[in-house]
Short mmCIF file of C-alpha atoms and ligand atoms in Angstrom, two decimals:
data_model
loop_
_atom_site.label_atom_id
_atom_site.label_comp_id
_atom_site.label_asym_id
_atom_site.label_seq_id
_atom_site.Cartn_x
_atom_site.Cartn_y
_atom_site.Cartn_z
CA UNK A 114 -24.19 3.68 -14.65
CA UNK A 115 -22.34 1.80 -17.32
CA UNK A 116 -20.37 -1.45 -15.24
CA UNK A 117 -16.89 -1.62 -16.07
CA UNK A 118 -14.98 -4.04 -14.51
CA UNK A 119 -11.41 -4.66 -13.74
CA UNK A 120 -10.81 -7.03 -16.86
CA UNK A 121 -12.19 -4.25 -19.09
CA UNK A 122 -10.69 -1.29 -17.64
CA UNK A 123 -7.25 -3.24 -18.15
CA UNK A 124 -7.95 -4.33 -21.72
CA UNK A 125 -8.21 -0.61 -22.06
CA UNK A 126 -5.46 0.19 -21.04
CA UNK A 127 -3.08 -2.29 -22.77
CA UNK A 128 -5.25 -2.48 -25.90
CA UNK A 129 -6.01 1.07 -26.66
CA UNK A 130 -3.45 3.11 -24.93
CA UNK A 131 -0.11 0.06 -24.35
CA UNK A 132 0.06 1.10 -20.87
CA UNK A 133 0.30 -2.23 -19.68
CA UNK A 134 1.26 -5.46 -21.43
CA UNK A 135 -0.52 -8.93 -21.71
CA UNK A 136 1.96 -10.00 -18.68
CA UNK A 137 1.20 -7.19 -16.54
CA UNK A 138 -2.66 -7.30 -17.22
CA UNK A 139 -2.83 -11.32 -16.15
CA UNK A 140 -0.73 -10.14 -12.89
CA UNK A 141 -3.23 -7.53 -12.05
CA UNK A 142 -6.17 -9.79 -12.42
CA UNK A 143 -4.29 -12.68 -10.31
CA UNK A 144 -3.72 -10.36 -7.43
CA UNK A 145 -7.64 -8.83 -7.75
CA UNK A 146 -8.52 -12.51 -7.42
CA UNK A 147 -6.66 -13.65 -4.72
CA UNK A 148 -7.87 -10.28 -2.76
CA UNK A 149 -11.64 -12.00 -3.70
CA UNK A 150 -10.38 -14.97 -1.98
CA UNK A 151 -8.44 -13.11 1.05
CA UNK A 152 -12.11 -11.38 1.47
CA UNK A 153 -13.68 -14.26 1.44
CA UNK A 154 -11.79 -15.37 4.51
CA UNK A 155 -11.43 -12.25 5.94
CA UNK A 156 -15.33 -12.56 6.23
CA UNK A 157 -15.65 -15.48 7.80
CA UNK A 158 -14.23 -14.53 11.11
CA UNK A 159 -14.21 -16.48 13.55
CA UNK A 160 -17.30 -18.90 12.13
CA UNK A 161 -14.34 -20.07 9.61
CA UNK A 162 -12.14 -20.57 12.57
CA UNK A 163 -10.00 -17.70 10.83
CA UNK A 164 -8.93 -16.01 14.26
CA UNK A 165 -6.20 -16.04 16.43
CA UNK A 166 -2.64 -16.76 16.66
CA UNK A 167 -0.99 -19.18 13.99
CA UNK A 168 1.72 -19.87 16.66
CA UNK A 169 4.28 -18.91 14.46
CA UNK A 170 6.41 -15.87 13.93
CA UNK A 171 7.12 -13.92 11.06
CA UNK A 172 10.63 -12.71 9.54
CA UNK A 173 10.19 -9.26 12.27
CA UNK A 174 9.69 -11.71 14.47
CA UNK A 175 5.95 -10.47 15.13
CA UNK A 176 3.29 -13.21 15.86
CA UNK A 177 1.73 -14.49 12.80
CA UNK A 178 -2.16 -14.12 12.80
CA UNK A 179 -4.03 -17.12 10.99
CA UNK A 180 -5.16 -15.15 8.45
CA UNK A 181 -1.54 -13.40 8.03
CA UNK A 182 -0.55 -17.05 6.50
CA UNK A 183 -3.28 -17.56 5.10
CA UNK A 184 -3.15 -14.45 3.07
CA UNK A 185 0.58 -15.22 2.17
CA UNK A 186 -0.10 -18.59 0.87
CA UNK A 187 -3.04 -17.41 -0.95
CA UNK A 188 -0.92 -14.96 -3.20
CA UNK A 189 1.83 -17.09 -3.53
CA UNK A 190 -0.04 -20.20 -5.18
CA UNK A 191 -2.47 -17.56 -7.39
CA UNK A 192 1.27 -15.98 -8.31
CA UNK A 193 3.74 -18.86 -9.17
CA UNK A 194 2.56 -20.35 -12.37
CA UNK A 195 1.60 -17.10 -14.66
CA UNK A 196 4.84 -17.28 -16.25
CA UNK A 197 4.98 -13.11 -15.90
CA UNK A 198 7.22 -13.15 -12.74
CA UNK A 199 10.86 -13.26 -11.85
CA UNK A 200 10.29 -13.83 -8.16
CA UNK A 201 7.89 -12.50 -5.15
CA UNK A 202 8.42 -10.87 -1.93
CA UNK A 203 6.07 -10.39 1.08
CA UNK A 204 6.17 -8.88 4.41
CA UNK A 205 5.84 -12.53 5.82
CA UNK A 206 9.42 -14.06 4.40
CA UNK A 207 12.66 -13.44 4.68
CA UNK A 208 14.00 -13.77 1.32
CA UNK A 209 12.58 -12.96 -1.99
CA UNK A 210 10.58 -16.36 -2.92
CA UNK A 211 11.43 -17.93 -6.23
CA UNK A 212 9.21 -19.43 -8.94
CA UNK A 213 9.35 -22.70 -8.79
CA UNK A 214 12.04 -24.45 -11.55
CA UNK A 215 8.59 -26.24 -13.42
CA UNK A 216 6.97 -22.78 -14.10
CA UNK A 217 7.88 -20.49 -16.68
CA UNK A 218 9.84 -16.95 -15.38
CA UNK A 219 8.51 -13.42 -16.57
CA UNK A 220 10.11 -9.93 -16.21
CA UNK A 221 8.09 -8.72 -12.75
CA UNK A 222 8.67 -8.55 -9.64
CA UNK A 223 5.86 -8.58 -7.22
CA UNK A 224 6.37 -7.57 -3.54
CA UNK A 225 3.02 -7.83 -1.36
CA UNK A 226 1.74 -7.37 2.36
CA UNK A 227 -0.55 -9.52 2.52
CA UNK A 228 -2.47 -8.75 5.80
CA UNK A 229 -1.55 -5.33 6.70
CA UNK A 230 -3.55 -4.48 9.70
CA UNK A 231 -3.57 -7.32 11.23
CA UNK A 232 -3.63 -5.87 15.14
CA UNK A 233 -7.46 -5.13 13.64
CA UNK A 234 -8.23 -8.66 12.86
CA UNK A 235 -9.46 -9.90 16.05
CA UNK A 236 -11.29 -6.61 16.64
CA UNK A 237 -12.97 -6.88 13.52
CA UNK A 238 -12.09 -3.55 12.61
CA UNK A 239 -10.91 -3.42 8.53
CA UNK A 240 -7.96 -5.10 7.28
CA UNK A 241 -6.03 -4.93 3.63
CA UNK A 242 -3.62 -6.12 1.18
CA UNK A 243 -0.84 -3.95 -0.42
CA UNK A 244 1.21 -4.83 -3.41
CA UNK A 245 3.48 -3.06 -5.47
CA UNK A 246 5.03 -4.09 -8.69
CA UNK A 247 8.65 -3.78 -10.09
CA UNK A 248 10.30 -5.36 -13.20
CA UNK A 249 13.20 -7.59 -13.35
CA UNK A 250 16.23 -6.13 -14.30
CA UNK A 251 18.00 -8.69 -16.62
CA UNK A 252 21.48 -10.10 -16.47
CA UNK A 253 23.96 -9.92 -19.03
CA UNK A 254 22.41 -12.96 -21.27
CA UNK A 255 19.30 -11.19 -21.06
CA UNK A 256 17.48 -13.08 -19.08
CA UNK A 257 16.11 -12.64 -15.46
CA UNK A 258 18.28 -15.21 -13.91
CA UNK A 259 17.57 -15.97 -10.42
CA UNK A 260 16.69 -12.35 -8.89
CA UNK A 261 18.09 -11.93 -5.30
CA UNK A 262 17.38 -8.89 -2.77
CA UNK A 263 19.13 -6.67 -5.35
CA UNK A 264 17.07 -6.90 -7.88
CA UNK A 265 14.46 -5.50 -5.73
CA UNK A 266 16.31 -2.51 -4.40
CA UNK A 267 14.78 -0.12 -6.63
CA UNK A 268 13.32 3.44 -5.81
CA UNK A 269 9.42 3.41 -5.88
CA UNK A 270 9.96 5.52 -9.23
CA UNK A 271 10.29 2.43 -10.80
CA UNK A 272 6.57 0.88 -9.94
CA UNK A 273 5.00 -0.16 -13.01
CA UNK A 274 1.77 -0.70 -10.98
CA UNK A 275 0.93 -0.42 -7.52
CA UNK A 276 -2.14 -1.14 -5.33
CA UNK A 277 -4.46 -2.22 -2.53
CA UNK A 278 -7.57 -4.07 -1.18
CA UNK A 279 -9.64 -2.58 1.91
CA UNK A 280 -11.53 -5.65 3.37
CA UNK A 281 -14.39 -3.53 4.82
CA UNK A 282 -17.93 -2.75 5.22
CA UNK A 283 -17.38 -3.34 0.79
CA UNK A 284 -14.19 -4.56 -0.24
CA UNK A 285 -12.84 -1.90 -3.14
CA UNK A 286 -9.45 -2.87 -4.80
CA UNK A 287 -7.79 0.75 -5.54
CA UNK A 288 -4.99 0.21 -8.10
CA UNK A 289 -2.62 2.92 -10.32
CA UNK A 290 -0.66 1.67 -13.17
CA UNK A 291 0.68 5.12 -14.07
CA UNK A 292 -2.65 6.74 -15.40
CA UNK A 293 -4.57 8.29 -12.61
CA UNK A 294 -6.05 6.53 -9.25
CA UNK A 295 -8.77 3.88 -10.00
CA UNK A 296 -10.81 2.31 -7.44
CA UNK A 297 -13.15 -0.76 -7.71
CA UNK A 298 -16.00 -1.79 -5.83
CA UNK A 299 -16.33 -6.01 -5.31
CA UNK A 300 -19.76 -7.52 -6.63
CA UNK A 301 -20.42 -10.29 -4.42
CA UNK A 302 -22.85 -11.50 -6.23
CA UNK A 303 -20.78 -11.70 -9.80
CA UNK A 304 -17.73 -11.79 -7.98
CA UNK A 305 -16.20 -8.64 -10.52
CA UNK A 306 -14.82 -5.67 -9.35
CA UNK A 307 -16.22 -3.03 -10.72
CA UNK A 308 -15.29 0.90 -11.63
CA UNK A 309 -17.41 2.92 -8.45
CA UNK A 310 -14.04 5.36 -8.84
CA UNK A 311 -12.11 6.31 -11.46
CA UNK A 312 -9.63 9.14 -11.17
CA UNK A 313 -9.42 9.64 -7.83
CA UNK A 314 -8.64 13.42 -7.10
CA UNK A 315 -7.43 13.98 -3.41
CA UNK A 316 -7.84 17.54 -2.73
CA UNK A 317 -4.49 19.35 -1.74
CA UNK A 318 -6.04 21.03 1.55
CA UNK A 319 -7.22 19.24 4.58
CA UNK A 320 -8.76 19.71 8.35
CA UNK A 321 -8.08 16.00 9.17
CA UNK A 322 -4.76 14.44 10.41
CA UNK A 323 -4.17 10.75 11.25
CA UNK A 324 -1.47 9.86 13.65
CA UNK A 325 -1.05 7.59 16.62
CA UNK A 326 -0.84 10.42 19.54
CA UNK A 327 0.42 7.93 21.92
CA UNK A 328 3.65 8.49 20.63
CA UNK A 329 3.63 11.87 20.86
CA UNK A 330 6.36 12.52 23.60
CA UNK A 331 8.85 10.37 21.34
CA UNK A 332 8.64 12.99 17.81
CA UNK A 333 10.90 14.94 16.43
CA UNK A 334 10.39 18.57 16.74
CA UNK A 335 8.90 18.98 13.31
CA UNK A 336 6.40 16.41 13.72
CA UNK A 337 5.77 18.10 17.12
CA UNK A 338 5.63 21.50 15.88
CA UNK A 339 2.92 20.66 13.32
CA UNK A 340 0.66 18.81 15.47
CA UNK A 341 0.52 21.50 17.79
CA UNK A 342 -0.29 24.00 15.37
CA UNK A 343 -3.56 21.35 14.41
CA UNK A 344 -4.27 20.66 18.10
CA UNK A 345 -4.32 24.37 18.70
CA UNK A 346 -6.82 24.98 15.91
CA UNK A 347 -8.89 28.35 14.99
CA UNK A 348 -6.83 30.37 17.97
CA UNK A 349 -3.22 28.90 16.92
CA UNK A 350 -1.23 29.55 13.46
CA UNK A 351 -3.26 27.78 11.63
CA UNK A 352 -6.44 30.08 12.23
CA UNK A 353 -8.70 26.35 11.59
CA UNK A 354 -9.63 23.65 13.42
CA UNK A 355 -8.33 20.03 13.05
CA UNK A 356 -9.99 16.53 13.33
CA UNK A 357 -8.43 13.39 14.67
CA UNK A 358 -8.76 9.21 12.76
CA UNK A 359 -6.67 6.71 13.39
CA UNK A 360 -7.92 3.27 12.47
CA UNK A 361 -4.17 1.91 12.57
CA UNK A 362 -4.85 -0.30 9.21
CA UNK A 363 -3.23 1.94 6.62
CA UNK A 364 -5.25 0.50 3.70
CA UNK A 365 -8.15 2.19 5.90
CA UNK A 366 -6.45 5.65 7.13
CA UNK A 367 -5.34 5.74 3.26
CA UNK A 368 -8.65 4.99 1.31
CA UNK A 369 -10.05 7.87 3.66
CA UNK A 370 -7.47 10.43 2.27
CA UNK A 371 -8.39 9.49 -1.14
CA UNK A 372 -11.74 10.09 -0.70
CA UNK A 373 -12.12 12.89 1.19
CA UNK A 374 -8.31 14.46 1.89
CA UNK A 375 -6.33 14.32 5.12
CA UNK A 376 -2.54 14.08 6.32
CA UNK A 377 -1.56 10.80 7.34
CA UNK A 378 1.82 10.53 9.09
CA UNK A 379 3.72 7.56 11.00
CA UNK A 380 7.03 9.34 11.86
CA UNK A 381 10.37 8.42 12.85
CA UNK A 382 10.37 8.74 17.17
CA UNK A 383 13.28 7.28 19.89
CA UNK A 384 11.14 3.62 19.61
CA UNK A 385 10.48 3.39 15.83
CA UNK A 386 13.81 4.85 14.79
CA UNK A 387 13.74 4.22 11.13
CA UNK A 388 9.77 4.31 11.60
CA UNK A 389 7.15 1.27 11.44
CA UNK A 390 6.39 1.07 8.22
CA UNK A 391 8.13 -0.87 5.59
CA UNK A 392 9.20 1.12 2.45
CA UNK A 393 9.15 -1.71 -0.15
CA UNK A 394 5.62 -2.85 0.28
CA UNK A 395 3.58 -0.35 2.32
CA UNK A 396 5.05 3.09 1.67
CA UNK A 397 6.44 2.77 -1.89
CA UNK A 398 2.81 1.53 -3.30
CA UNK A 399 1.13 3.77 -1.25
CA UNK A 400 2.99 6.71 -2.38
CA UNK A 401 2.66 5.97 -6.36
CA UNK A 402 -0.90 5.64 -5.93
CA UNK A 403 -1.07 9.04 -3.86
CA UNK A 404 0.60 10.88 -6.08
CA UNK A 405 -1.18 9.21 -8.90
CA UNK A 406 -4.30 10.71 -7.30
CA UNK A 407 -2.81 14.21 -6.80
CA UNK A 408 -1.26 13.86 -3.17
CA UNK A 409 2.02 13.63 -2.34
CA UNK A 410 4.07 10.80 -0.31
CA UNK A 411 7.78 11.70 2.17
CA UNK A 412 9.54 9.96 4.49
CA UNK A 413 8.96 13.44 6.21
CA UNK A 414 11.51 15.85 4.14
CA UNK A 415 12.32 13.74 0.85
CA UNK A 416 9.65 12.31 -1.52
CA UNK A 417 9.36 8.87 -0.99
CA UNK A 418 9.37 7.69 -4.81
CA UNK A 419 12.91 8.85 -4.89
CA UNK A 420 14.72 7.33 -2.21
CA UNK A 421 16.78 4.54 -2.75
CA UNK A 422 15.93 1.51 -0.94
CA UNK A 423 19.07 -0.41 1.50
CA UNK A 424 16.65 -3.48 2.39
CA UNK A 425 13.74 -5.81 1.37
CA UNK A 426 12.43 -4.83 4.22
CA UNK A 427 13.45 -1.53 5.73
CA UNK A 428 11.11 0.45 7.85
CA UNK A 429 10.81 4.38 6.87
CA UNK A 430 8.74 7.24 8.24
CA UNK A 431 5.71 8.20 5.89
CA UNK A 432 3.79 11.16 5.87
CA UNK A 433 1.38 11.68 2.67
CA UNK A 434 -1.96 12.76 1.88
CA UNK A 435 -3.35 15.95 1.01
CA UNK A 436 -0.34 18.00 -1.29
CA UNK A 437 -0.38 21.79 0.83
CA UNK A 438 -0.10 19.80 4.39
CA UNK A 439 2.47 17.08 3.54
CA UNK A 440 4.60 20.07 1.76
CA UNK A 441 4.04 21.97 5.26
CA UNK A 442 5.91 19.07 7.06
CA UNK A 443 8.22 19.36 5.10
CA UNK A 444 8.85 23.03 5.54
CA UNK A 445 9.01 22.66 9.02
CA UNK A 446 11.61 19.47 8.67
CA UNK A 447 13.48 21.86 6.33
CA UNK A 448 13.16 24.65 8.80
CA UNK A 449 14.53 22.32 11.83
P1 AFP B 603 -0.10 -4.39 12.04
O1 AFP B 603 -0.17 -5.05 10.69
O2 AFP B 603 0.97 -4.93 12.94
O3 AFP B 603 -1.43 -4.23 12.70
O4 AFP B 603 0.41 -2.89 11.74
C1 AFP B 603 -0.41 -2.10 10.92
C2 AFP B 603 0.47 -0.96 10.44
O5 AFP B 603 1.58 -1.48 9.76
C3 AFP B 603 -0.28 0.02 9.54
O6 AFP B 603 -1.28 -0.59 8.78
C4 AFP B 603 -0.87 1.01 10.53
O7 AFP B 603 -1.01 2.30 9.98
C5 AFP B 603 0.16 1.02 11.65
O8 AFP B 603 0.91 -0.20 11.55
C6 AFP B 603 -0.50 1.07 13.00
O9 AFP B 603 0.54 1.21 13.96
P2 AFP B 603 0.13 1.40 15.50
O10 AFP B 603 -0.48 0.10 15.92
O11 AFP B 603 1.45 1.72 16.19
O12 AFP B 603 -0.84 2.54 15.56
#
């Protein structure tokens, strides 16, 4: 099989169809390299003395793992001196973080989780990053100025590019920057990431739904409704049977779906009231590249790439995956 890699596939794509721009290309490849690095770490485990607590707390005021910091500092140094961003924001701070006054600015915005997954960590069950990117919108002299919360407000409509890295069994970098799905496969050995899947196609039926049951008493009665149906299988109204994954690292439950289909939903219930996971860097990204790959992405009833974002880092229910089953939820939120 012809290797392409990451650098090549991007050249492409600025090159010979001007998807992207020099700018946006070196981003890409600064993020795919500080994933390398985040795997690296990721791999050492405990031999690198990478487990555990960091004895801090993040901006949700959720313990910080070692790794969680680690993983945030990596992408911030790899990010602030490409001159192609306006500021960065990440699950792990409070405000967005500005490039520092001795390095050029650029017109993107780059919002990141570094770690998400990290109740798998210490369980050595698979980890990720997710990162989405946004561009600056620019003041009235035209230039980027110093971009607050605002400027980072925008519907997931307005991703330019959007992606993630599954620190697994192989680490794969899947990315979307508008044309299609695209995963990549790490080479260890030449430390590239090369094309194992391009064009992703997730198909729009499904027999597999991920959700944490152990909520189950807290849904709504759409969420309710259509688990039952699954759980009740050839004999109920869905005349099929259903199976059950839940890894609880999205980067995992997700890379599943886009291989081989599924529903994956983390709905609103009387604990997580807005849900648990954040819109601006877990849901938005995920969503672009779902529907880039044929899915589709809602907060249960409205599609997720349209709704207007109130907070850096508002929580929102997600359900996506395979197109006929997330438009079923739907129904049945419609129907409520
Ligand atoms: P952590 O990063 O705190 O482990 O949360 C992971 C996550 O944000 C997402 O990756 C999972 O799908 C979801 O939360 C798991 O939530 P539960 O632990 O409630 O199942």
């Amino acid at each position: 099989m012809k290797r392409i890699t990451l650098t090549r596939f991007l050249i492409e794509r600025q090159r010979d169809k001007q998807l992207i721009n020099a700018d946006l290309r070196l981003l890409i490849e600064t993020v795919a390299r500080a994933c390398k690095a985040i795997s690296n770490a990721v791999g050492k485990g405990a031999v690198g003395g990478m487990l555990g607590g960091a004895g801090t707390d993040n901006v949700q005021g959720e313990a910080q793992k070692k790794l969680d910091v680690l993983s945030n500092d990596i992408l911030l140094d790899a990010n602030e001196w490409g001159g192609n961003l306006a500021a960065l924001a990440s699950e792990e701070m409070e405000d967005p973080h500005p490039i520092p006054t001795h390095f050029p600015k650029g017109e993107y915005l780059l919002l990141f989780d570094p770690l998400d997954g990290s109740s798998n960590i210490d369980v050595n069950v698979s980890i990720g990053t997710i990162f989405s990117v946004l561009r600056c919108p620019k003041g009235a002299d035209g230039t980027v100025g110093d971009p607050g919360e605002k400027e980072f407000l925008q519907p997931g409509s307005k991703q330019v590019a959007a992606g993630f890295a599954v620190y697994g069994p192989t680490t794969v970098l899947v990315l979307t920057v508008g044309d299609g799905t695209h995963g990549f496969t790490l080479d260890r050995e030449m430390g590239s990431f090369i094309l194992t899947h391009p064009d992703i196609r997730i198909p729009e039926d499904t027999a597999e739904f991920a959700i944490n049951m152990s909520n189950m008493r807290r849904w709504e009665t759409p969420v309710k409704r259509y688990i039952e149906e699954c759980l009740a299988g050839k004999t109920g109204a869905r005349g099929k049977d259903f199976n059950m994954r839940w890894v609880a690292s999205m980067v995992s439950d997700v890379y599943r779906i886009l291989t081989r289909g599924g529903i994956f939903m983390y709905p609103r219930d009387d604990k997580n009231k807005a849900g648990r996971l954040r819109l601006m860097y877990e849901a938005n990204p995920m969503a672009f590249i779902i529907e880039q790959a044929g899915g589709a992405c809602t907060d249960g009833a409205t599609r997720m790439l349209d709704i207007q974002p109130t907070g850096l880092h508002q929580r929102i229910a997600v359900v996506l995956g395979s197109k006929n089953e997330v438009e079923r939820v739907a129904q049945y939120h419609a129907q409520a």
